[in-house]
Coordinates of C-alpha atoms and ligand atoms in Angstrom, one line a residue:
M21 CA 75.9 102.2 99.2
A22 CA 74.5 104.5 101.8
E23 CA 76.8 107.8 102.7
L24 CA 78.7 107.0 105.6
S25 CA 76.6 109.3 107.5
P26 CA 77.7 110.9 111.0
E27 CA 75.4 108.8 112.5
I28 CA 77.4 105.8 111.4
T29 CA 80.3 106.9 112.2
E30 CA 79.1 107.6 115.7
Q31 CA 77.4 104.0 116.0
L32 CA 81.2 102.7 114.9
I33 CA 82.9 104.6 117.7
S34 CA 80.5 103.1 120.3
I35 CA 80.7 99.5 119.0
V36 CA 84.6 99.7 119.6
G37 CA 84.6 102.3 122.5
D38 CA 87.6 104.1 121.5
P39 CA 87.5 106.9 119.0
K40 CA 91.2 106.5 118.5
R41 CA 90.4 102.9 116.7
V42 CA 88.4 104.6 114.2
L43 CA 90.2 106.7 111.8
L44 CA 88.6 109.0 109.8
N45 CA 91.2 111.9 108.7
E46 CA 92.1 111.6 105.3
A47 CA 96.1 111.1 106.0
D48 CA 95.3 108.1 108.2
R49 CA 92.8 106.9 105.3
Y50 CA 95.6 107.2 102.6
S51 CA 97.8 104.5 104.5
Y52 CA 95.0 101.9 103.5
S53 CA 94.4 103.0 100.3
F54 CA 96.9 100.6 98.6
D55 CA 98.7 97.1 98.6
A56 CA 101.7 95.6 97.5
S57 CA 100.1 95.3 93.8
F58 CA 98.2 98.1 91.9
G59 CA 95.9 100.9 92.4
I60 CA 94.8 103.3 95.0
H61 CA 91.4 103.4 96.8
L62 CA 90.3 105.6 99.7
P63 CA 88.1 103.7 102.3
D64 CA 85.6 106.0 103.4
V65 CA 86.5 104.9 107.1
V66 CA 89.0 102.5 108.8
V67 CA 87.8 100.6 112.2
Q68 CA 90.5 98.9 114.1
P69 CA 88.6 95.9 115.7
L70 CA 89.8 94.0 118.7
S71 CA 87.3 91.3 119.2
T72 CA 84.8 89.2 117.9
K73 CA 81.8 90.9 119.3
E74 CA 83.3 94.2 117.8
V75 CA 83.7 92.5 114.5
S76 CA 79.8 91.1 114.6
E77 CA 78.5 94.5 115.8
I78 CA 80.3 95.9 112.9
M79 CA 79.1 93.5 110.3
K80 CA 75.7 94.0 111.6
L81 CA 75.6 97.7 110.8
A82 CA 77.6 97.6 107.6
N83 CA 74.8 95.0 106.6
Q84 CA 71.8 96.9 107.4
Y85 CA 73.2 100.1 105.6
R86 CA 74.8 98.0 102.6
I87 CA 78.1 99.7 103.4
P88 CA 81.1 97.5 101.8
V89 CA 83.6 96.0 104.5
C90 CA 87.2 95.0 103.7
P91 CA 89.3 93.1 106.0
R92 CA 92.8 93.5 106.0
G93 CA 96.0 92.5 107.4
Q94 CA 99.4 94.5 106.9
G95 CA 98.0 95.0 103.2
T96 CA 101.2 93.0 101.7
S97 CA 98.7 91.3 99.1
L98 CA 100.0 90.9 95.7
S99 CA 96.7 91.0 93.9
G100 CA 94.8 93.9 95.4
G101 CA 92.9 91.7 97.9
P102 CA 92.2 94.2 100.8
L103 CA 91.9 97.2 98.4
P104 CA 88.3 99.2 99.2
V105 CA 87.6 99.3 95.8
K106 CA 84.0 100.1 96.3
G107 CA 85.1 102.5 99.0
G108 CA 83.5 101.6 102.6
I109 CA 85.2 100.6 105.7
V110 CA 88.3 99.2 106.2
L111 CA 88.6 96.4 109.0
D112 CA 92.3 96.8 110.1
F113 CA 93.4 93.6 111.8
A114 CA 97.1 94.4 112.5
R115 CA 96.7 95.6 116.2
W116 CA 94.8 92.3 116.9
N117 CA 97.6 90.4 117.6
Q118 CA 97.2 89.3 121.3
T119 CA 96.4 85.8 121.0
L120 CA 99.4 83.2 120.4
E121 CA 99.0 80.1 122.0
I122 CA 101.1 76.8 121.9
D123 CA 99.5 73.7 123.1
V124 CA 102.4 71.2 122.8
E125 CA 100.0 68.4 123.7
D126 CA 97.5 68.7 121.3
M127 CA 99.9 70.0 118.6
V128 CA 98.3 73.3 117.9
A129 CA 98.5 77.1 117.9
I130 CA 95.6 79.3 118.9
V131 CA 96.1 82.7 116.8
S132 CA 94.2 86.0 116.6
P133 CA 94.1 87.5 113.0
G134 CA 96.8 90.2 113.4
V135 CA 99.7 87.9 114.6
L136 CA 102.7 88.1 112.4
T137 CA 103.2 84.5 110.8
A138 CA 107.2 85.0 111.7
D139 CA 105.9 85.5 115.6
I140 CA 104.1 82.0 114.9
H141 CA 107.3 80.5 113.8
K142 CA 108.9 81.7 116.5
A143 CA 106.6 80.7 119.3
A144 CA 106.8 77.0 118.0
N145 CA 110.2 77.0 117.7
E146 CA 110.6 77.7 121.2
W147 CA 108.7 74.8 122.2
G148 CA 110.7 72.3 119.4
M149 CA 108.0 72.4 116.9
M150 CA 107.5 74.0 114.0
Y151 CA 104.7 75.7 111.7
P152 CA 105.5 74.9 108.1
P153 CA 104.0 77.5 106.0
D154 CA 106.4 79.7 105.5
P155 CA 105.5 82.8 102.6
S156 CA 108.5 84.9 102.0
S157 CA 106.8 88.1 103.6
S158 CA 106.0 85.9 106.8
S159 CA 107.9 88.8 109.1
V160 CA 105.5 91.5 107.2
S161 CA 102.3 89.5 107.0
T162 CA 99.1 88.1 109.3
I163 CA 98.0 84.9 109.8
G164 CA 94.6 86.5 108.9
G165 CA 95.7 87.4 105.7
N166 CA 97.8 84.1 104.9
L167 CA 94.5 82.2 105.9
A168 CA 92.4 84.4 103.4
E169 CA 94.9 84.2 100.6
N170 CA 95.9 80.4 101.5
A171 CA 99.6 81.4 101.3
G172 CA 102.2 79.4 100.6
G173 CA 106.3 79.4 100.7
P174 CA 109.4 77.6 99.7
R175 CA 108.3 74.9 102.2
G176 CA 105.1 73.7 100.6
L177 CA 106.8 71.4 98.4
K178 CA 107.4 69.1 101.4
Y179 CA 105.0 70.4 103.9
G180 CA 101.9 71.8 101.7
V181 CA 100.4 75.4 102.0
T182 CA 98.5 77.3 104.7
K183 CA 95.1 75.1 104.1
D184 CA 97.1 72.0 105.2
Y185 CA 97.6 73.3 108.5
V186 CA 93.9 74.7 109.8
I187 CA 91.9 72.7 111.7
G188 CA 89.7 75.3 113.3
L189 CA 88.5 78.9 112.6
E190 CA 86.1 81.3 114.4
V191 CA 84.3 83.6 111.4
V192 CA 82.1 86.4 111.4
T193 CA 79.7 86.6 108.4
P194 CA 78.4 89.0 106.4
E195 CA 75.3 89.6 108.4
G196 CA 77.0 89.3 111.9
E197 CA 76.7 85.6 113.1
I198 CA 79.5 84.6 114.7
I199 CA 80.3 80.4 113.6
R200 CA 82.9 78.1 114.6
T201 CA 84.5 75.7 112.1
G202 CA 86.3 72.6 113.3
G203 CA 88.2 72.5 116.2
R204 CA 91.5 71.0 117.9
T205 CA 90.6 67.5 116.8
V206 CA 93.1 66.1 113.7
K207 CA 89.9 64.7 112.2
N208 CA 86.5 65.9 111.7
V209 CA 83.8 65.1 109.1
T210 CA 80.9 66.5 110.9
G211 CA 78.9 68.3 108.1
Y212 CA 80.5 70.3 105.3
D213 CA 84.0 71.6 105.7
L214 CA 83.5 75.1 106.1
T215 CA 87.3 75.4 107.2
K216 CA 88.5 74.8 103.9
L217 CA 85.9 76.8 102.2
I218 CA 86.9 80.4 104.1
V219 CA 90.7 79.3 103.6
G220 CA 91.8 81.4 100.5
S221 CA 88.2 83.0 100.0
E222 CA 90.2 86.3 99.9
G223 CA 87.9 87.8 102.9
T224 CA 84.8 87.6 100.4
L225 CA 82.8 85.2 102.8
G226 CA 83.6 85.6 106.0
V227 CA 86.1 87.5 108.3
I228 CA 88.1 85.3 110.4
T229 CA 88.7 85.9 114.1
E230 CA 90.4 83.1 115.4
A231 CA 92.4 80.4 113.8
I232 CA 93.5 76.9 115.3
L233 CA 96.8 75.8 113.5
R234 CA 98.3 72.6 113.4
I235 CA 101.9 72.2 114.1
V236 CA 104.9 69.6 113.8
P237 CA 108.0 68.6 115.4
K238 CA 110.8 70.5 114.0
P239 CA 113.2 68.8 112.0
Q240 CA 116.6 67.8 113.7
A241 CA 118.8 69.0 110.9
T242 CA 118.8 70.9 107.4
K243 CA 121.0 70.7 104.7
T244 CA 121.2 72.9 101.8
M245 CA 122.7 72.7 97.9
M246 CA 123.5 74.9 94.9
A247 CA 123.2 73.4 91.5
I248 CA 124.4 75.5 88.5
F249 CA 123.0 74.2 85.0
D250 CA 124.1 75.7 81.4
D251 CA 120.9 74.7 80.2
L252 CA 117.1 75.3 81.8
V253 CA 115.6 72.1 80.5
D254 CA 118.4 70.1 82.6
S255 CA 117.3 72.0 85.9
G256 CA 114.0 70.5 84.8
R257 CA 114.9 67.1 84.2
A258 CA 116.9 67.4 87.7
I259 CA 113.7 68.3 89.7
S260 CA 111.7 65.3 88.2
K261 CA 114.3 63.0 88.9
I262 CA 114.8 64.0 92.2
L263 CA 111.3 64.0 92.9
T264 CA 110.7 60.4 91.3
S265 CA 114.0 58.9 93.5
G266 CA 111.8 59.0 96.7
I267 CA 113.4 62.0 98.1
V268 CA 111.5 64.7 99.2
P269 CA 112.9 68.3 99.5
A270 CA 111.7 70.9 102.0
K271 CA 112.8 73.3 99.4
M272 CA 113.5 73.3 95.8
E273 CA 113.8 76.9 94.4
I274 CA 114.9 78.1 91.2
M275 CA 116.4 81.4 89.5
D276 CA 116.9 82.2 85.8
Q277 CA 119.6 83.7 84.2
A278 CA 118.2 87.1 84.6
S279 CA 117.4 86.8 88.1
V280 CA 121.1 86.1 88.7
I281 CA 122.2 88.8 86.7
A282 CA 120.0 91.3 88.5
V283 CA 121.6 90.1 92.0
E284 CA 125.1 90.1 90.9
E285 CA 124.3 93.6 89.9
Y286 CA 123.1 94.6 93.1
E287 CA 125.2 92.5 95.3
P288 CA 128.3 90.6 93.9
L289 CA 128.0 87.2 95.4
G290 CA 130.2 85.3 92.8
L291 CA 127.6 83.4 90.9
P292 CA 128.2 82.9 87.2
T293 CA 126.1 84.8 85.2
D294 CA 126.6 82.6 81.9
I295 CA 124.2 79.9 83.2
E296 CA 120.4 79.4 82.5
A297 CA 119.5 78.2 85.8
I298 CA 120.3 77.8 89.4
L299 CA 118.6 75.5 91.7
L300 CA 118.8 76.1 95.6
I301 CA 117.7 72.5 97.6
E302 CA 117.3 72.2 101.2
L303 CA 116.7 68.8 102.8
D304 CA 115.5 68.3 106.3
G305 CA 115.2 65.6 108.5
H306 CA 117.6 63.2 110.7
P307 CA 121.1 64.0 110.1
I308 CA 122.5 60.9 108.7
A309 CA 119.4 60.4 106.2
I310 CA 119.8 63.9 104.8
S311 CA 123.7 63.6 104.4
Y312 CA 122.7 60.3 102.4
E313 CA 120.0 62.0 100.4
M314 CA 122.2 64.8 99.8
Q315 CA 124.8 62.7 97.9
K316 CA 121.7 61.1 95.8
V317 CA 120.7 64.7 95.1
Q318 CA 124.1 65.7 93.7
Q319 CA 124.6 62.5 91.9
V320 CA 121.2 63.3 90.2
C321 CA 122.2 66.8 89.3
K322 CA 125.6 66.0 88.2
E323 CA 124.0 62.9 85.9
V324 CA 121.8 65.4 83.9
G325 CA 124.3 67.8 83.2
A326 CA 124.8 70.2 86.0
R327 CA 128.2 72.4 85.6
E328 CA 128.6 72.5 89.4
T329 CA 127.2 71.6 92.8
K330 CA 127.9 72.7 95.9
V331 CA 126.6 71.6 99.5
A332 CA 126.9 74.2 102.3
Q333 CA 129.1 72.8 105.4
T334 CA 128.2 75.3 107.5
D335 CA 124.9 77.2 108.5
H336 CA 126.8 80.1 107.6
E337 CA 127.2 78.9 104.0
A338 CA 123.9 77.6 103.9
N339 CA 122.5 81.4 104.5
E340 CA 125.4 82.4 101.8
L341 CA 123.6 80.2 99.2
W342 CA 119.7 81.6 100.4
K343 CA 121.2 85.0 100.3
A344 CA 121.0 85.0 96.4
R345 CA 116.9 83.7 96.3
K346 CA 116.3 86.3 99.1
L347 CA 117.7 89.0 97.0
V348 CA 116.1 88.6 93.8
S349 CA 113.3 91.0 94.7
P350 CA 115.1 93.9 96.0
A351 CA 117.3 93.4 93.2
I352 CA 114.8 93.5 90.4
V353 CA 113.4 96.5 91.3
R354 CA 116.5 98.4 91.2
I355 CA 116.4 98.1 87.7
K356 CA 112.9 99.7 87.2
P357 CA 110.8 100.7 90.1
T358 CA 107.7 99.1 89.1
K359 CA 107.0 95.3 89.6
I360 CA 104.4 93.1 88.5
S361 CA 104.9 89.6 90.6
E362 CA 102.5 86.9 88.9
D363 CA 102.3 83.5 90.6
A364 CA 101.0 81.2 87.4
T365 CA 102.0 77.7 88.3
V366 CA 102.0 74.5 86.2
P367 CA 102.2 70.9 86.6
R368 CA 106.0 70.4 87.6
S369 CA 106.7 68.7 84.4
K370 CA 105.7 71.5 82.0
I371 CA 108.0 73.5 83.9
P372 CA 110.4 73.6 80.7
D373 CA 107.7 74.3 78.6
M374 CA 106.8 77.4 81.1
F375 CA 109.9 78.6 81.0
K376 CA 109.9 78.2 76.9
R377 CA 106.9 80.5 76.7
L378 CA 108.0 83.4 79.3
K379 CA 111.1 83.6 76.9
E380 CA 108.7 84.2 73.7
I381 CA 106.9 86.3 75.8
R382 CA 109.6 88.3 77.0
E383 CA 110.7 88.6 73.4
K384 CA 107.6 89.5 72.1
Y385 CA 106.4 92.3 74.0
Q386 CA 109.9 93.3 74.7
V387 CA 109.6 93.5 78.6
D388 CA 111.9 93.2 81.4
L389 CA 110.4 89.6 82.7
V390 CA 112.5 87.9 85.1
V391 CA 112.0 84.3 86.5
F392 CA 112.2 82.6 89.7
G393 CA 110.2 80.8 92.0
H394 CA 109.1 77.0 93.7
A395 CA 110.3 75.1 91.2
G396 CA 109.4 71.7 93.0
D397 CA 105.5 72.4 92.8
G398 CA 105.5 74.3 89.2
N399 CA 105.0 77.8 91.1
L400 CA 106.9 79.9 89.2
H401 CA 107.1 83.4 89.9
P402 CA 107.4 85.4 86.5
N403 CA 108.2 89.3 87.4
I404 CA 108.1 92.0 85.1
I405 CA 110.4 95.1 86.0
A406 CA 108.8 98.3 84.2
D407 CA 107.9 102.1 85.0
K408 CA 104.4 102.5 85.8
R409 CA 104.8 106.1 84.3
D410 CA 105.7 104.9 81.2
K411 CA 102.1 104.4 79.4
E412 CA 103.2 102.5 76.2
E413 CA 105.5 100.2 78.3
M414 CA 102.6 99.6 80.6
L415 CA 100.2 98.8 77.7
R416 CA 102.6 96.2 76.1
V417 CA 102.8 94.7 80.1
E418 CA 99.4 94.6 80.3
Q419 CA 99.0 92.1 77.1
A420 CA 102.7 90.3 78.2
V421 CA 100.6 89.4 81.5
G422 CA 97.4 88.2 79.8
E423 CA 99.6 85.9 77.5
I424 CA 101.5 84.4 80.8
F425 CA 98.3 83.5 82.1
E426 CA 97.4 81.9 78.9
A427 CA 100.2 79.9 78.8
A428 CA 99.8 78.8 82.2
V429 CA 96.3 77.4 81.9
E430 CA 97.2 75.8 78.4
L431 CA 99.7 73.8 80.2
G432 CA 97.3 72.5 82.5
G433 CA 97.8 75.1 85.2
T434 CA 96.5 78.2 87.3
L435 CA 96.2 81.8 87.4
S436 CA 97.6 81.9 90.8
G437 CA 99.6 79.3 93.1
E438 CA 99.4 81.5 96.1
H439 CA 99.0 85.2 95.6
G440 CA 95.2 85.2 94.9
I441 CA 92.7 86.8 92.3
G442 CA 92.0 89.9 93.9
T443 CA 90.9 92.6 91.4
M444 CA 94.5 91.9 89.4
K445 CA 93.5 88.5 88.1
A446 CA 89.5 88.7 88.2
P447 CA 89.4 89.5 84.4
F448 CA 91.0 86.2 83.7
M449 CA 88.7 83.8 86.0
E450 CA 86.7 82.6 83.2
M451 CA 89.8 81.2 81.2
E452 CA 90.7 78.8 83.9
L453 CA 87.1 78.3 85.4
G454 CA 84.4 78.4 82.5
K455 CA 81.2 80.1 83.0
A456 CA 79.7 77.2 84.9
G457 CA 82.4 76.9 87.4
I458 CA 82.2 80.9 88.0
D459 CA 78.3 80.6 88.2
M460 CA 78.8 77.8 91.1
M461 CA 81.2 80.3 93.1
T462 CA 78.8 83.3 92.7
R463 CA 75.8 81.0 94.4
I464 CA 78.3 80.2 96.9
K465 CA 79.2 84.0 97.6
K466 CA 75.5 84.8 97.2
S467 CA 74.6 82.5 99.9
W468 CA 77.0 83.7 102.5
D469 CA 76.8 87.8 101.6
P470 CA 73.6 88.1 100.1
N471 CA 73.9 92.0 100.0
N472 CA 77.5 91.5 98.6
I473 CA 79.1 94.1 101.5
L474 CA 82.4 91.9 102.0
N475 CA 85.2 92.6 100.0
P476 CA 83.1 93.2 96.9
G477 CA 85.1 94.0 93.6
K478 CA 87.2 90.7 94.4
I479 CA 87.7 87.5 92.8
F480 CA 84.1 87.8 90.4
P481 CA 85.4 89.8 87.1
E482 CA 82.5 93.0 86.6
P483 CA 81.3 92.7 82.8
G484 CA 83.8 93.6 80.3
Q485 CA 86.6 93.8 83.1
K486 CA 90.0 94.2 81.8
L487 CA 93.6 94.3 83.3
V488 CA 94.4 98.2 83.6
L489 CA 97.9 98.8 84.7
H490 CA 98.4 102.0 82.5
H491 CA 97.3 105.6 83.6
E492 CA 95.6 107.7 81.1
Ligands
FAD28 C1 107.9 91.0 99.4 C2 106.5 89.9 99.2 C3 106.7 88.7 99.6 C4 105.7 87.7 99.4 N1 105.8 86.4 99.8 C5 104.7 85.7 99.5 C6 105.2 84.2 99.5 O1 105.8 83.5 99.5 N2 103.8 83.2 99.4 C7 102.5 83.9 99.6 O2 101.6 83.0 99.5 N3 102.4 85.1 99.6 C8 103.4 86.0 99.3 N4 103.0 87.5 99.2 C9 101.9 88.0 99.5 C10 101.0 88.2 100.7 O3 102.2 88.4 101.7 C11 100.5 87.1 101.0 O4 99.1 87.2 100.3 C12 99.9 87.7 102.7 O5 99.1 86.4 102.8 C13 98.9 88.7 103.1 O6 99.0 88.8 104.3 P1 98.4 90.4 104.5 O7 98.6 90.3 106.3 O8 99.4 91.3 104.4 O9 97.3 90.6 104.3 P2 96.6 91.5 103.4 O10 97.1 92.0 101.8 O11 96.4 93.2 104.3 O12 94.9 91.1 103.2 C14 95.3 89.9 102.1 C15 93.6 89.3 101.6 O13 93.5 88.5 103.1 C16 92.1 89.1 103.4 N5 92.0 89.2 105.0 C17 93.0 89.9 105.8 N6 92.7 89.4 107.0 C18 91.5 88.8 107.0 C19 90.6 88.4 108.2 N7 90.6 88.4 109.2 N8 89.3 87.7 107.6 C20 89.3 87.6 106.5 N9 90.1 88.2 105.1 C21 91.1 88.8 105.7 C22 91.9 90.8 103.0 O14 90.6 91.1 102.8 C23 92.6 90.4 101.4 O15 91.6 89.9 100.5 C24 104.1 88.4 99.6 C25 104.1 89.7 99.7 C26 105.1 90.5 99.5 C27 104.9 92.1 99.3

């Protein structure tokens, strides 16, 4: 990479026309050197674009001088996605949140990249509509980041994930060209589906500057239930039986015993701690239909051996039931300060097997491992709680993480259901895709980004790259 000379900095300032949107001092740049995962990498400069033209000109300049460019939303990535691992420019989109337009007739939302996902939820709700993708980070993550990571959430079980709601994009290529993919129509088969290629490409193929998202009518009512199981395998059987009975819950989340204990120690909610699993199930739709379906769900849970089921009678009670799930993350970081949050995903029939493998890994490496997540779609969140200052412990964590990925892939699953590969999972890519699979993706990357300037060091493993979480 060329040194970031004063001339290049001057050109960046002249492109955006405002020196306050080009951050050069170390304290400012430091805020962009980390995300919600691991590692600290200081960018040479941070630029805060507010238009597609600015992004296009920045990309042309960066491409000419071979300067790495890392797009960034709110930096909540759990896989190292926005980290400037090769230095260069961080493109901060958090300030570009001006466009949030709801078109009820076409049932779409048009958004600029820095809009918070929760604001899209709010705007759609005001029209009696819903934007279904609901990552738990909705109120702190941008739609640009969600699109680049193909974010999912609890509602993914019934409604799908981000990619299922994107029908058009405006994208700036690494060479600075501006392209539009898809549009406002639900159907569009003109040429290759570049929209779907960009979604989930983790900021390595193009910079998203606008998106057209599908929205749907908001369901009339919701109902929530908690089912408590003495045996984890029974909870797995309940999940399969509910889904094959023709009922598709909007959400179906699982918490293992370690998560429940952590929550009870953090904020006692009166949950039993001598159990193996808790399922939280939400149904949505017509009030009469969901009342009937809820009775069936309760019946199935009891038939397969649930110790207890509890249906919330009011919105307040429903919120209380969901509170337990929401408290898992803050509760576990009280145990130890470092959280390694994985999202290995398996076919849903393999959830009990995956739980068994995770238990073996916990015992083999003596790590604090808690498991919760989106049970209905097999997307578990094994979280290891550790202290990154303890080198010996972090070495055990590294081995445990490697084995979690092996277990997921051996069970027919995947390294990542929603958090992306970034830097953290790159060393394991070959395990899932094989050499030929990675090679095909490398060729796609090269055709979009011949000089490898856009978010380099992500997704593709470097020769001999290993997961390193410990400090020497
Ligand atoms: C507490 C917590 C809970 C979470 N829960 C979930 C969850 O339920 N589901 C889930 O899927 N994830 C979850 N995440 C992970 C994270 O929030 C998501 O990956 C989110 O989509 C990242 O958005 P962001 O704005 O923070 O993007 P960043 O972290 O800043 O960037 C993420 C990636 O997007 C790229 N990018 C950002 N903007 C653009 C753009 N305009 N054009 C091109 N590329 C771009 C970046 O280069 C990077 O590769 C969670 C994270 C935390 C901390």
